[in-house]
PDB file of C-alpha atoms and ligand atoms in Angstrom:
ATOM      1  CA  UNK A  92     -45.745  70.100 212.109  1.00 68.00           C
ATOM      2  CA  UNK A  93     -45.461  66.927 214.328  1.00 68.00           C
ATOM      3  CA  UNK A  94     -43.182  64.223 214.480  1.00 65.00           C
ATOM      4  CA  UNK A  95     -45.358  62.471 217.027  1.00 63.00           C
ATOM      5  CA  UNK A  96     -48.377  60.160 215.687  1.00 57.00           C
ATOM      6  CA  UNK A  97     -51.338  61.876 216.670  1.00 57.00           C
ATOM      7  CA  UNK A  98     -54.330  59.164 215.755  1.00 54.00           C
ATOM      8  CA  UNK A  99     -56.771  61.917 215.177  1.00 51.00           C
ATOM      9  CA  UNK A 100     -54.991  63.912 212.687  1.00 51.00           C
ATOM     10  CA  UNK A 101     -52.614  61.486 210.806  1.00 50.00           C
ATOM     11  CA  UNK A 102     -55.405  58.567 210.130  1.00 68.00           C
ATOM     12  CA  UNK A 103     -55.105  58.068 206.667  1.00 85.00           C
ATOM     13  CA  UNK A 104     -59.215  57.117 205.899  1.00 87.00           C
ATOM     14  CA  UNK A 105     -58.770  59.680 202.678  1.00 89.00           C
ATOM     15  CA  UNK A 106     -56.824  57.226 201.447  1.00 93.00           C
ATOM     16  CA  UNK A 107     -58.447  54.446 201.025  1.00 89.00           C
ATOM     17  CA  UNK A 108     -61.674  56.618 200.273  1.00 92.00           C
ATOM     18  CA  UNK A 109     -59.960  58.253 197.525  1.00 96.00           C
ATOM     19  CA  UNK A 110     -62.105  58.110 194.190  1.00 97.00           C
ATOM     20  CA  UNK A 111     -59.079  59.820 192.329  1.00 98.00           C
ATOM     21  CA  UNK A 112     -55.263  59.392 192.943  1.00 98.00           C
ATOM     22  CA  UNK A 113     -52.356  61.499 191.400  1.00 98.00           C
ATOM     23  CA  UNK A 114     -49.181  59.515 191.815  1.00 98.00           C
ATOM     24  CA  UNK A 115     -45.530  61.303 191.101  1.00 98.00           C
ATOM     25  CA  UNK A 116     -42.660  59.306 190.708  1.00 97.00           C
ATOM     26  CA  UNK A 117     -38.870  60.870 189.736  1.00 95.00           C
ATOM     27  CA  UNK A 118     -36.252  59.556 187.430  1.00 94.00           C
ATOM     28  CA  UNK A 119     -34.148  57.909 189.471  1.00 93.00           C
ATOM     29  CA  UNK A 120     -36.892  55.723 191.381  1.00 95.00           C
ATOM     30  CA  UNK A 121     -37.908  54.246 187.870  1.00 97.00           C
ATOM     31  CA  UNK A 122     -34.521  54.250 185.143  1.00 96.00           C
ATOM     32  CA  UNK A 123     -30.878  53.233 185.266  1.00 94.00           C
ATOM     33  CA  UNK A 124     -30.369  50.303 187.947  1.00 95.00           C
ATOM     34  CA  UNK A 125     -34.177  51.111 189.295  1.00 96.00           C
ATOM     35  CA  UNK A 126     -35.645  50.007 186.093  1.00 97.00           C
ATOM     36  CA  UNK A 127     -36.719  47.107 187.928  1.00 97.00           C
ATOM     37  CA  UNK A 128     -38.501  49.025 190.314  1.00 98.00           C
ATOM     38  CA  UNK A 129     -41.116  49.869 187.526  1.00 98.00           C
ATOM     39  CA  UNK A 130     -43.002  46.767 188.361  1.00 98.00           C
ATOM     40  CA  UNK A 131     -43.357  46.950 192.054  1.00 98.00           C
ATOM     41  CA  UNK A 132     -44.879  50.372 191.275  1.00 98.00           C
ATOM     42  CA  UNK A 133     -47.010  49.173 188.613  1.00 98.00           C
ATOM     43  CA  UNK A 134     -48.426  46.416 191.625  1.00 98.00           C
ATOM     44  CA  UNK A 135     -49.365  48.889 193.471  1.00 98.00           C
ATOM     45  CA  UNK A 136     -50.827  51.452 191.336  1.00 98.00           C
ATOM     46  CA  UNK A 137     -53.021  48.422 189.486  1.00 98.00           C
ATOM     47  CA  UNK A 138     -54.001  47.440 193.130  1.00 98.00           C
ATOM     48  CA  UNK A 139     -55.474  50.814 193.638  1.00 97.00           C
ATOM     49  CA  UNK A 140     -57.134  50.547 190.263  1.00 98.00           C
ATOM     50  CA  UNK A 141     -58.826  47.323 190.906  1.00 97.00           C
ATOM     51  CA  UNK A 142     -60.332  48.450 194.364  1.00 95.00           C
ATOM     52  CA  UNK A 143     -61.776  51.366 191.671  1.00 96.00           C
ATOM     53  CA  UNK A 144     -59.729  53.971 192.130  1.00 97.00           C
ATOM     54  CA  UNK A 145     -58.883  56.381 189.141  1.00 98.00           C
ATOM     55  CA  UNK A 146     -55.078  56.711 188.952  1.00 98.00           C
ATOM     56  CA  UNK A 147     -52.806  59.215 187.059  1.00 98.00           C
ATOM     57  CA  UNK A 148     -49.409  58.882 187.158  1.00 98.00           C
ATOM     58  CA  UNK A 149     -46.779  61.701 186.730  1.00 98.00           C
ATOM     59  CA  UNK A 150     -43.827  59.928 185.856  1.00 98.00           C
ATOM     60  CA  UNK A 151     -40.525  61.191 184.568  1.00 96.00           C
ATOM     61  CA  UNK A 152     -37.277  59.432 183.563  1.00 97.00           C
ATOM     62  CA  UNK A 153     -37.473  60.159 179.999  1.00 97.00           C
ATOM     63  CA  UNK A 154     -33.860  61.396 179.338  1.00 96.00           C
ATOM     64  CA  UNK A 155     -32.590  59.147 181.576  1.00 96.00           C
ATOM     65  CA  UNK A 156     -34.166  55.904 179.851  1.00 97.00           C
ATOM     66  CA  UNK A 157     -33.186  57.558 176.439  1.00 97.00           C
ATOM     67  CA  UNK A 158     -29.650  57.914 177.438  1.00 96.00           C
ATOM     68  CA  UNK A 159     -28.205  54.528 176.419  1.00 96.00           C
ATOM     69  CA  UNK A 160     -30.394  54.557 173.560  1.00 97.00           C
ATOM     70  CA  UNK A 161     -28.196  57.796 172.398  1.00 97.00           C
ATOM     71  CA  UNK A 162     -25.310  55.673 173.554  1.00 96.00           C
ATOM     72  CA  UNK A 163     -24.834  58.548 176.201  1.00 95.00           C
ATOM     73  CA  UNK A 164     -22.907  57.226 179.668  1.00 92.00           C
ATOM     74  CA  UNK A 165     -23.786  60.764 181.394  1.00 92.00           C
ATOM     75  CA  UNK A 166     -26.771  63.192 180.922  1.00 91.00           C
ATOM     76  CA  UNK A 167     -25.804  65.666 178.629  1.00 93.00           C
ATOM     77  CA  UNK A 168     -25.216  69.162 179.430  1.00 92.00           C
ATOM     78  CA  UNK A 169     -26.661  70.889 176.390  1.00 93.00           C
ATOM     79  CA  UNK A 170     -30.247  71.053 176.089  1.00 93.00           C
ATOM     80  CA  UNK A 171     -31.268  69.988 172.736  1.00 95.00           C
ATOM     81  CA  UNK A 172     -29.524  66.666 173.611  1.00 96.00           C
ATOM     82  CA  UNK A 173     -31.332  66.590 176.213  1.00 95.00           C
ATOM     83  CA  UNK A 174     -34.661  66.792 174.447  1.00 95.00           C
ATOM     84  CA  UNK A 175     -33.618  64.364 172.009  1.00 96.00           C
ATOM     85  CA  UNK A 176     -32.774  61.790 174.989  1.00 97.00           C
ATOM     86  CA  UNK A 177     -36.561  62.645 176.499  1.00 97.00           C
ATOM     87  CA  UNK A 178     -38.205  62.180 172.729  1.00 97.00           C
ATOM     88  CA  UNK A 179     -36.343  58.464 172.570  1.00 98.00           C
ATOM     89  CA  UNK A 180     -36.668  58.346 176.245  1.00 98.00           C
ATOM     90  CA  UNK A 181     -40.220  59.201 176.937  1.00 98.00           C
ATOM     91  CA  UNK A 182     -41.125  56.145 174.315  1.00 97.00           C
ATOM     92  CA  UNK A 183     -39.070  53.437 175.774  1.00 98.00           C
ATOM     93  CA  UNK A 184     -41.089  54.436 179.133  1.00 98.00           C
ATOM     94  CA  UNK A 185     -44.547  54.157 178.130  1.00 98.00           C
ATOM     95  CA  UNK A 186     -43.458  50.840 176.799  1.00 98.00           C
ATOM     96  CA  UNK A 187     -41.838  49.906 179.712  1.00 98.00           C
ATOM     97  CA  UNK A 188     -45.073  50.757 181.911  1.00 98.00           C
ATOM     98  CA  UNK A 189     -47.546  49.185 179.564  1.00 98.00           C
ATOM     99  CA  UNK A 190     -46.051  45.700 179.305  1.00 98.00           C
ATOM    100  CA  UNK A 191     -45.696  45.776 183.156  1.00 98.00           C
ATOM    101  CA  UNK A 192     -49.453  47.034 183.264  1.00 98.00           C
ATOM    102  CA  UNK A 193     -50.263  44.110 180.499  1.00 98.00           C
ATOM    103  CA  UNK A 194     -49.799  41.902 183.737  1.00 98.00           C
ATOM    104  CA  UNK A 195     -53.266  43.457 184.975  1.00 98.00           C
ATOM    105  CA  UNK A 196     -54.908  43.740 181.472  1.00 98.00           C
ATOM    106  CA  UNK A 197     -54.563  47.436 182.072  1.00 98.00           C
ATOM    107  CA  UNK A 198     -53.792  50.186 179.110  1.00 98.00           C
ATOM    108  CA  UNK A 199     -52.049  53.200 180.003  1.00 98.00           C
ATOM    109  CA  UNK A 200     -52.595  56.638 177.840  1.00 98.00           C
ATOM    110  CA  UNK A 201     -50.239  59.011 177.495  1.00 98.00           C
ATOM    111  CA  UNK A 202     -50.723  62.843 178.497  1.00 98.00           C
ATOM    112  CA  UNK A 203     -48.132  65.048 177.964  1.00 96.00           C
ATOM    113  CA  UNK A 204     -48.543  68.283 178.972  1.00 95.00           C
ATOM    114  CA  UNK A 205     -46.327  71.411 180.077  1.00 91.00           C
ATOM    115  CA  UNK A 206     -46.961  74.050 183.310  1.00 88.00           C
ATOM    116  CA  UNK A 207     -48.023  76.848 180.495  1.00 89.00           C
ATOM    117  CA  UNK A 208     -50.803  74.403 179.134  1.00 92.00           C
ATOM    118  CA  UNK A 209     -52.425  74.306 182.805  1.00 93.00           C
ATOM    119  CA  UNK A 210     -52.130  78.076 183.008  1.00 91.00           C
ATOM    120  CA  UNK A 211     -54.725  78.833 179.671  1.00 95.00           C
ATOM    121  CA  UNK A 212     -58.408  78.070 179.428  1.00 97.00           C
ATOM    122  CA  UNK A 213     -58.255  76.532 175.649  1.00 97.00           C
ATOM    123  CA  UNK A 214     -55.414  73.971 176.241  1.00 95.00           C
ATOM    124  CA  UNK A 215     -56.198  73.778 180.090  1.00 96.00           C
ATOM    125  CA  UNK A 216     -60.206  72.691 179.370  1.00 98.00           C
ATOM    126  CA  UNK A 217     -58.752  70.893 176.361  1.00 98.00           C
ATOM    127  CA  UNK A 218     -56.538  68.628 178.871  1.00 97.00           C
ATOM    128  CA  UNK A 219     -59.136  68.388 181.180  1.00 98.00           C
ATOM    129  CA  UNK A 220     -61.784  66.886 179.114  1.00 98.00           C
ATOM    130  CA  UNK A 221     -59.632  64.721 177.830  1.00 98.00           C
ATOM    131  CA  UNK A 222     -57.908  63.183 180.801  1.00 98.00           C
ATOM    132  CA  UNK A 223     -61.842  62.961 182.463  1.00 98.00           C
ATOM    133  CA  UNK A 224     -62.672  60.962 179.403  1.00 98.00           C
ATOM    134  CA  UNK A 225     -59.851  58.509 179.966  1.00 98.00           C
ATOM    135  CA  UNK A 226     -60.026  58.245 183.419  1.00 98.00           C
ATOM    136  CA  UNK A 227     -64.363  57.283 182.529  1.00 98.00           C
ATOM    137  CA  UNK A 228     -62.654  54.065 180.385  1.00 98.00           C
ATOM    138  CA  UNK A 229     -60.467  53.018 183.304  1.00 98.00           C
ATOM    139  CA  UNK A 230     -57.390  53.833 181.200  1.00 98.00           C
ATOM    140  CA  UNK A 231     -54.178  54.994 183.869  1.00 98.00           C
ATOM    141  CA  UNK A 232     -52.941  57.567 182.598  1.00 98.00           C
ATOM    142  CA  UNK A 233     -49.823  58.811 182.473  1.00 98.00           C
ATOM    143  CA  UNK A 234     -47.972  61.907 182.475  1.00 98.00           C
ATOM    144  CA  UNK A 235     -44.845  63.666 182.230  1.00 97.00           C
ATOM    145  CA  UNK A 236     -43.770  67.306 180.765  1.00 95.00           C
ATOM    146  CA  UNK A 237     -43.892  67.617 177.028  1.00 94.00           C
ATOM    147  CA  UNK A 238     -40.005  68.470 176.954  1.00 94.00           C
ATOM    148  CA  UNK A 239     -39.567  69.091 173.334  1.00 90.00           C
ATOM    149  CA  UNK A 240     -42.125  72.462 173.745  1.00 90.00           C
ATOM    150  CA  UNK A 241     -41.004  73.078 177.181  1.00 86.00           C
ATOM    151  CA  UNK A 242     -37.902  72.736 179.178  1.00 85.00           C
ATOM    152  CA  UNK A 243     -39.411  74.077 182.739  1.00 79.00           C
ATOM    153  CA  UNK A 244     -38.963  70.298 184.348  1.00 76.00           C
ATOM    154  CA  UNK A 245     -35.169  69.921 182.629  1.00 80.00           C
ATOM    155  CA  UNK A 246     -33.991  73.278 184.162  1.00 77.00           C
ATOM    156  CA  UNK A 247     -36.012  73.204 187.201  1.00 68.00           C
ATOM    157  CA  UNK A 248     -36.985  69.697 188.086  1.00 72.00           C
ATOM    158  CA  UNK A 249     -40.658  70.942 188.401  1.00 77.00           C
ATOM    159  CA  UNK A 250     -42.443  67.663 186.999  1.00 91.00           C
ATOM    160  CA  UNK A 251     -43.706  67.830 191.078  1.00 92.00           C
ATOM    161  CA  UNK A 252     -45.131  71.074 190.397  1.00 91.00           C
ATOM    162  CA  UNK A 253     -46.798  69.363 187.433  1.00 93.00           C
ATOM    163  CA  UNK A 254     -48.039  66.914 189.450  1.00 96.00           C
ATOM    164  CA  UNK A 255     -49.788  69.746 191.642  1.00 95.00           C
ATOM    165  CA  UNK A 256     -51.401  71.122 189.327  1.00 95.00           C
ATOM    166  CA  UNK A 257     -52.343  68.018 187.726  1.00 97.00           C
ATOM    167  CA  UNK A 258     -53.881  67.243 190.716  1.00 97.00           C
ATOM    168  CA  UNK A 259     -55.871  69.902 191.110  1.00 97.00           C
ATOM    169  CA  UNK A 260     -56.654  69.585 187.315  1.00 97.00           C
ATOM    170  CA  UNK A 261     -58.753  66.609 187.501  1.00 98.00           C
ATOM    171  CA  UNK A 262     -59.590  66.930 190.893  1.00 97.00           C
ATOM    172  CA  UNK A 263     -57.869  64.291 192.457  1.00 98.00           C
ATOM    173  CA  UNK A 264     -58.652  63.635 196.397  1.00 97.00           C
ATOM    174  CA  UNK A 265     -55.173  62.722 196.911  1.00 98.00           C
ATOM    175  CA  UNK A 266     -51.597  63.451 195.832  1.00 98.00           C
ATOM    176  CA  UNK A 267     -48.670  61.254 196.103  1.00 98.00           C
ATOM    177  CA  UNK A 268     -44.932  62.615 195.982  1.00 97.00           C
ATOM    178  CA  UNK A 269     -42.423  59.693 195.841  1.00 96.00           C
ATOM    179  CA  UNK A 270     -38.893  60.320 196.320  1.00 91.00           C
ATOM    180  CA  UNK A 271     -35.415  58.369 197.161  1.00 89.00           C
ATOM    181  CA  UNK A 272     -36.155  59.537 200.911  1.00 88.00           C
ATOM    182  CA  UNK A 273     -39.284  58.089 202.819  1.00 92.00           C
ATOM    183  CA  UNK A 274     -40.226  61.178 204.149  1.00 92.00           C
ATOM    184  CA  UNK A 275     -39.577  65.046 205.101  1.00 91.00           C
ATOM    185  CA  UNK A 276     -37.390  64.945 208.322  1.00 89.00           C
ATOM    186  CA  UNK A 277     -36.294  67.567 210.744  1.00 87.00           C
ATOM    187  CA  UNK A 278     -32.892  68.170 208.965  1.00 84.00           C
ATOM    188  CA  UNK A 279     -31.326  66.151 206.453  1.00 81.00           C
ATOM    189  CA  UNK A 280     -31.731  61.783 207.358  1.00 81.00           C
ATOM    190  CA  UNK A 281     -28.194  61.277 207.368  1.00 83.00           C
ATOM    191  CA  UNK A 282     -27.590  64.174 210.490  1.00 85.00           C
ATOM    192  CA  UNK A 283     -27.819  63.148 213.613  1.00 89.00           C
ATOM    193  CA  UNK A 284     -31.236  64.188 215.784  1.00 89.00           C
ATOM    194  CA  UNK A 285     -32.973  64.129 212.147  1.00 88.00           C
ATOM    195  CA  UNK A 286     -36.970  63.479 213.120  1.00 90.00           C
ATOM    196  CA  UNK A 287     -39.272  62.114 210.694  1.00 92.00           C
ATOM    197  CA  UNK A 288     -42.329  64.930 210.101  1.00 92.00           C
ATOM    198  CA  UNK A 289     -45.542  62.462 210.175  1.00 93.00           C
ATOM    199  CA  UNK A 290     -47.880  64.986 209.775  1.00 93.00           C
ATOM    200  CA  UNK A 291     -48.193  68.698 208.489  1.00 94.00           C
ATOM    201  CA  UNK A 292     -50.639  71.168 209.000  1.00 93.00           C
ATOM    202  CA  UNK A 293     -52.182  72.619 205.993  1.00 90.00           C
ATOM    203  CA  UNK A 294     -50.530  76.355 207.235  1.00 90.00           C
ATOM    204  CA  UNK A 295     -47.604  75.444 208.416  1.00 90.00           C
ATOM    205  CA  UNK A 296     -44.721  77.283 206.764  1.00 83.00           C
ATOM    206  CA  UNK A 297     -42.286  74.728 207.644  1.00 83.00           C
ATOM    207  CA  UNK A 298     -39.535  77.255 208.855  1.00 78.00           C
ATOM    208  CA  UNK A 299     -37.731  75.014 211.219  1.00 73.00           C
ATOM    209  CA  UNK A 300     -37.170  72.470 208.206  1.00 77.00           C
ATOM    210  CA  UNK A 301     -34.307  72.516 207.105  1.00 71.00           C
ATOM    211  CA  UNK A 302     -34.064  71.502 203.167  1.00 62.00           C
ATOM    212  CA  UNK A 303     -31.926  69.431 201.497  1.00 56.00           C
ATOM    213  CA  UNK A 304     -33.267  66.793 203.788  1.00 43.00           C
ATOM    214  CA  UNK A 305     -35.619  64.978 200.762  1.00 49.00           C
ATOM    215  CA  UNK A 306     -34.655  64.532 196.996  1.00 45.00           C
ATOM    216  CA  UNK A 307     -31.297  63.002 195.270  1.00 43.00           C
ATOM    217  CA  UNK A 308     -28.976  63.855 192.842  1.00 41.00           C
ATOM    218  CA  UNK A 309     -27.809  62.003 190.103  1.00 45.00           C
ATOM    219  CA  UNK A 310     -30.127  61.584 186.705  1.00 48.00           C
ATOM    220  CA  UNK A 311     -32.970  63.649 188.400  1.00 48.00           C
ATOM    221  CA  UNK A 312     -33.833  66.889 189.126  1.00 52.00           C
ATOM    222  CA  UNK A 313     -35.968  68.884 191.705  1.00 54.00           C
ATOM    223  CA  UNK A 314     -35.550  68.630 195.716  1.00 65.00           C
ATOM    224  CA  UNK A 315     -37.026  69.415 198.873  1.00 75.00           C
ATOM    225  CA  UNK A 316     -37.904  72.719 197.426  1.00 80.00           C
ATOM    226  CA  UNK A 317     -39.817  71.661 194.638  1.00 84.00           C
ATOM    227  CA  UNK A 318     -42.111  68.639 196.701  1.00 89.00           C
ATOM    228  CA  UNK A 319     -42.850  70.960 199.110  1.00 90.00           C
ATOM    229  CA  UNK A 320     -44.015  73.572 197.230  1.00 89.00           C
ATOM    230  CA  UNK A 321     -45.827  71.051 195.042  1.00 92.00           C
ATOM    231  CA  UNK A 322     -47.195  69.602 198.140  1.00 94.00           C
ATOM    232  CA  UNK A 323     -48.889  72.881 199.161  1.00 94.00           C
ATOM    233  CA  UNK A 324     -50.200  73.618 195.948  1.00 93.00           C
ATOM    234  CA  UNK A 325     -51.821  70.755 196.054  1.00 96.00           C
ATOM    235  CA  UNK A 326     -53.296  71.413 199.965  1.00 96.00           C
ATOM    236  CA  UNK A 327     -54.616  74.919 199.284  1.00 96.00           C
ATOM    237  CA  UNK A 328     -56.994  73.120 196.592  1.00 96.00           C
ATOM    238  CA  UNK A 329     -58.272  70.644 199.525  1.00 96.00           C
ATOM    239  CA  UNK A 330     -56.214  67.490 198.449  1.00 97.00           C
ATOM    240  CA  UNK A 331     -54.023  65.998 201.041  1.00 96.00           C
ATOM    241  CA  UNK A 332     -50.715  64.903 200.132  1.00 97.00           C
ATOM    242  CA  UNK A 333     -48.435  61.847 200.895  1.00 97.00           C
ATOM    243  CA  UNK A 334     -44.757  62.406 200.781  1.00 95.00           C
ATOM    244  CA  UNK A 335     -42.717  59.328 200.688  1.00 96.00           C
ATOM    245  CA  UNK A 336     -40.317  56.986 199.242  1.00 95.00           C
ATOM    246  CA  UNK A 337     -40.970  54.875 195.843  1.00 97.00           C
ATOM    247  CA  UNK A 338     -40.052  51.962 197.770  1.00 97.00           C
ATOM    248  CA  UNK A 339     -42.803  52.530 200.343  1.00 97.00           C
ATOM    249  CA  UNK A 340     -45.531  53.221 197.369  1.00 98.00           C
ATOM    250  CA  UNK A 341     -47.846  50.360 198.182  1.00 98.00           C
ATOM    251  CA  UNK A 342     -47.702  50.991 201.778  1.00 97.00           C
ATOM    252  CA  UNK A 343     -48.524  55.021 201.228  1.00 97.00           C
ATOM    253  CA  UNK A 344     -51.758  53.654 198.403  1.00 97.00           C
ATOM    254  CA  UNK A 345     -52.853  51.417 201.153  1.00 95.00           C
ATOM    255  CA  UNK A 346     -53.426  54.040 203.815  1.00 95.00           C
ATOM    256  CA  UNK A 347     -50.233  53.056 205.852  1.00 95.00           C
ATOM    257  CA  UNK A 348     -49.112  55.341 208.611  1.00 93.00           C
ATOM    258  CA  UNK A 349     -45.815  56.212 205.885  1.00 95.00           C
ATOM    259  CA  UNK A 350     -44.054  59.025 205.024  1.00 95.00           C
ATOM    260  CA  UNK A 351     -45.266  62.506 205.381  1.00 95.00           C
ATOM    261  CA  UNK A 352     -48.791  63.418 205.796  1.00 95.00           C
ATOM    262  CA  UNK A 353     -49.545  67.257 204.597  1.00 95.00           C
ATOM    263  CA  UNK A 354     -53.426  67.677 205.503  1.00 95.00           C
ATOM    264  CA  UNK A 355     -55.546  69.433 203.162  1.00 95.00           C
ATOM    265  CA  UNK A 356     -56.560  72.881 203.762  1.00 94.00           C
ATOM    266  CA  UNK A 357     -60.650  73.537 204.140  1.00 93.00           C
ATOM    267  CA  UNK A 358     -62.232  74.502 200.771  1.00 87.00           C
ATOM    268  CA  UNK A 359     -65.484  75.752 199.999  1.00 72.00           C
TER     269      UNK A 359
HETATM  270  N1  LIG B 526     -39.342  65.468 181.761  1.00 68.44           N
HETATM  271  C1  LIG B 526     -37.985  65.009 181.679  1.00 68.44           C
HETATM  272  C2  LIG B 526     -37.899  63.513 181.850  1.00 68.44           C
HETATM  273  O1  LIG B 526     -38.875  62.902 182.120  1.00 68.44           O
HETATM  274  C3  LIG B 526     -37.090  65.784 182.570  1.00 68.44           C
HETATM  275  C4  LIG B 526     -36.567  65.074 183.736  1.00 68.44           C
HETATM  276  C5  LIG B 526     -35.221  65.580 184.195  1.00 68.44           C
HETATM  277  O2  LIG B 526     -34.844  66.727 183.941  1.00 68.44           O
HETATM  278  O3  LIG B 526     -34.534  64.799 184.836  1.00 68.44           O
HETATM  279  O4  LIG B 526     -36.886  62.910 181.685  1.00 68.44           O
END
């Protein structure tokens, strides 16, 4: 890894070439007191859109939009309640991102899939088809785990694993990870002699990271852990991955030197 700017390796060209863009944004960045924040990300995904770009989005945030809705103040412990806040949830969202997206005269369609879908031919090629269909109308589409067959992203937080293998799915050239942090760092932000990583080689194990250093608390789940692991999922299958802040979205779809940079490994 390198915290230096090396011009050769962290240009960001496969950006802006991209044909295909998986975007992943958590709960926190887009429900509660960030609810606003759903239309700065809308901006910039439609901006990639218009230049021609095929965008899917892995979003969640349905329990914590349902919450209120179930009159709920914290997320609930037990996880039927839980499902019941992402059913109620998961609607308000799509709702939420459409009207913002009416702004562009763009529809969204809603995938919902789980990790055991990806990992069998019949749904797997089912999914597939359909999201390539979709993505041939210029519909962004939008995902997030089907919680009321599968609890994997409410116990794990793995909706960034989700978006890995989404990613590799529909054979996206690019994958973007947004978090509450703007990028991986050397040891957590907040420590003193924390370094930004700007760019990661596609095998390096990351051993002198030390974790904790990206993801939040609160209504979300997943960490460091999880977008890392999602990131190199995603760079074994030849798709380079951003790692950055919601906040910074725009910047990272533009090709701006932001965030973390995990080149692809060589395919075949
Ligand atoms: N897929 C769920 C959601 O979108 C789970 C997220 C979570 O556990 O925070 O809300």
């Amino acid at each position: 890894m390198t915290t230096e700017f090396d011009p050769a390796r962290g240009r960001r060209d496969a950006v802006t070439r991209a044909r295909r863009v998986v975007v992943k944004v958590g709960s926190s960045s887009i429900s509660g007191e960030n609810t606003t924040q759903i239309g700065p990300l809308v901006d910039a995904l439609a901006s990639a859109h218009a230049r021609g770009t095929e965008v899917v989005l892995v979003s969640s945030g349905a329990i914590a939009t349902g919450m209120p809705y179930l009159r709920l103040d914290a997320r609930p412990h037990d996880l039927a309640t839980q499902q019941a806040a992402a059913a109620v949830g998961q609607n308000v969202l799509i709702f939420r991102y459409q009207e913002s997206l009416d702004r562009y005269g763009i529809v969204a369609g809603q995938v919902l899939l789980t990790a055991t879908d990806l990992e069998h031919p019949t749904p797997r090629s089912n999914a597939q088809r359909a999201m390539e269909r979709l993505l041939g109308l210029r519909i962004l589409v939008i995902v997030n785990e089907n919680d009321t067959v599968a609890t994997q992203e409410i116990r794990f937080g793995d909706n960034n694993r989700l978006a890995g293998m989404v990613s590799e799915l529909v054979g996206a050239d690019l994958l973007v990870l947004l978090s509450d942090v703007d990028a991986l760092y050397t040891k957590p932000p907040h420590e003193p002699g924390a370094e930004r990583i700007a760019v990661v080689a596609h095998d390096d194990d990351l051993s002198g990271v030390e974790l904790g250093s990206i993801g939040a608390a609160g209504v979300g789940t997943g960490g460091a852990g999880t977008k890392i692991a999602a990131a190199k999922l995603a760079v074994a299958q030849g798709i380079p991955v951003v790692l950055t802040s919601a906040a910074q979205v725009a910047e990272a779809l533009r090709g701006d030197e932001v965030g973390t940079w995990f080149e692809a490994a060589p395919v075949e």
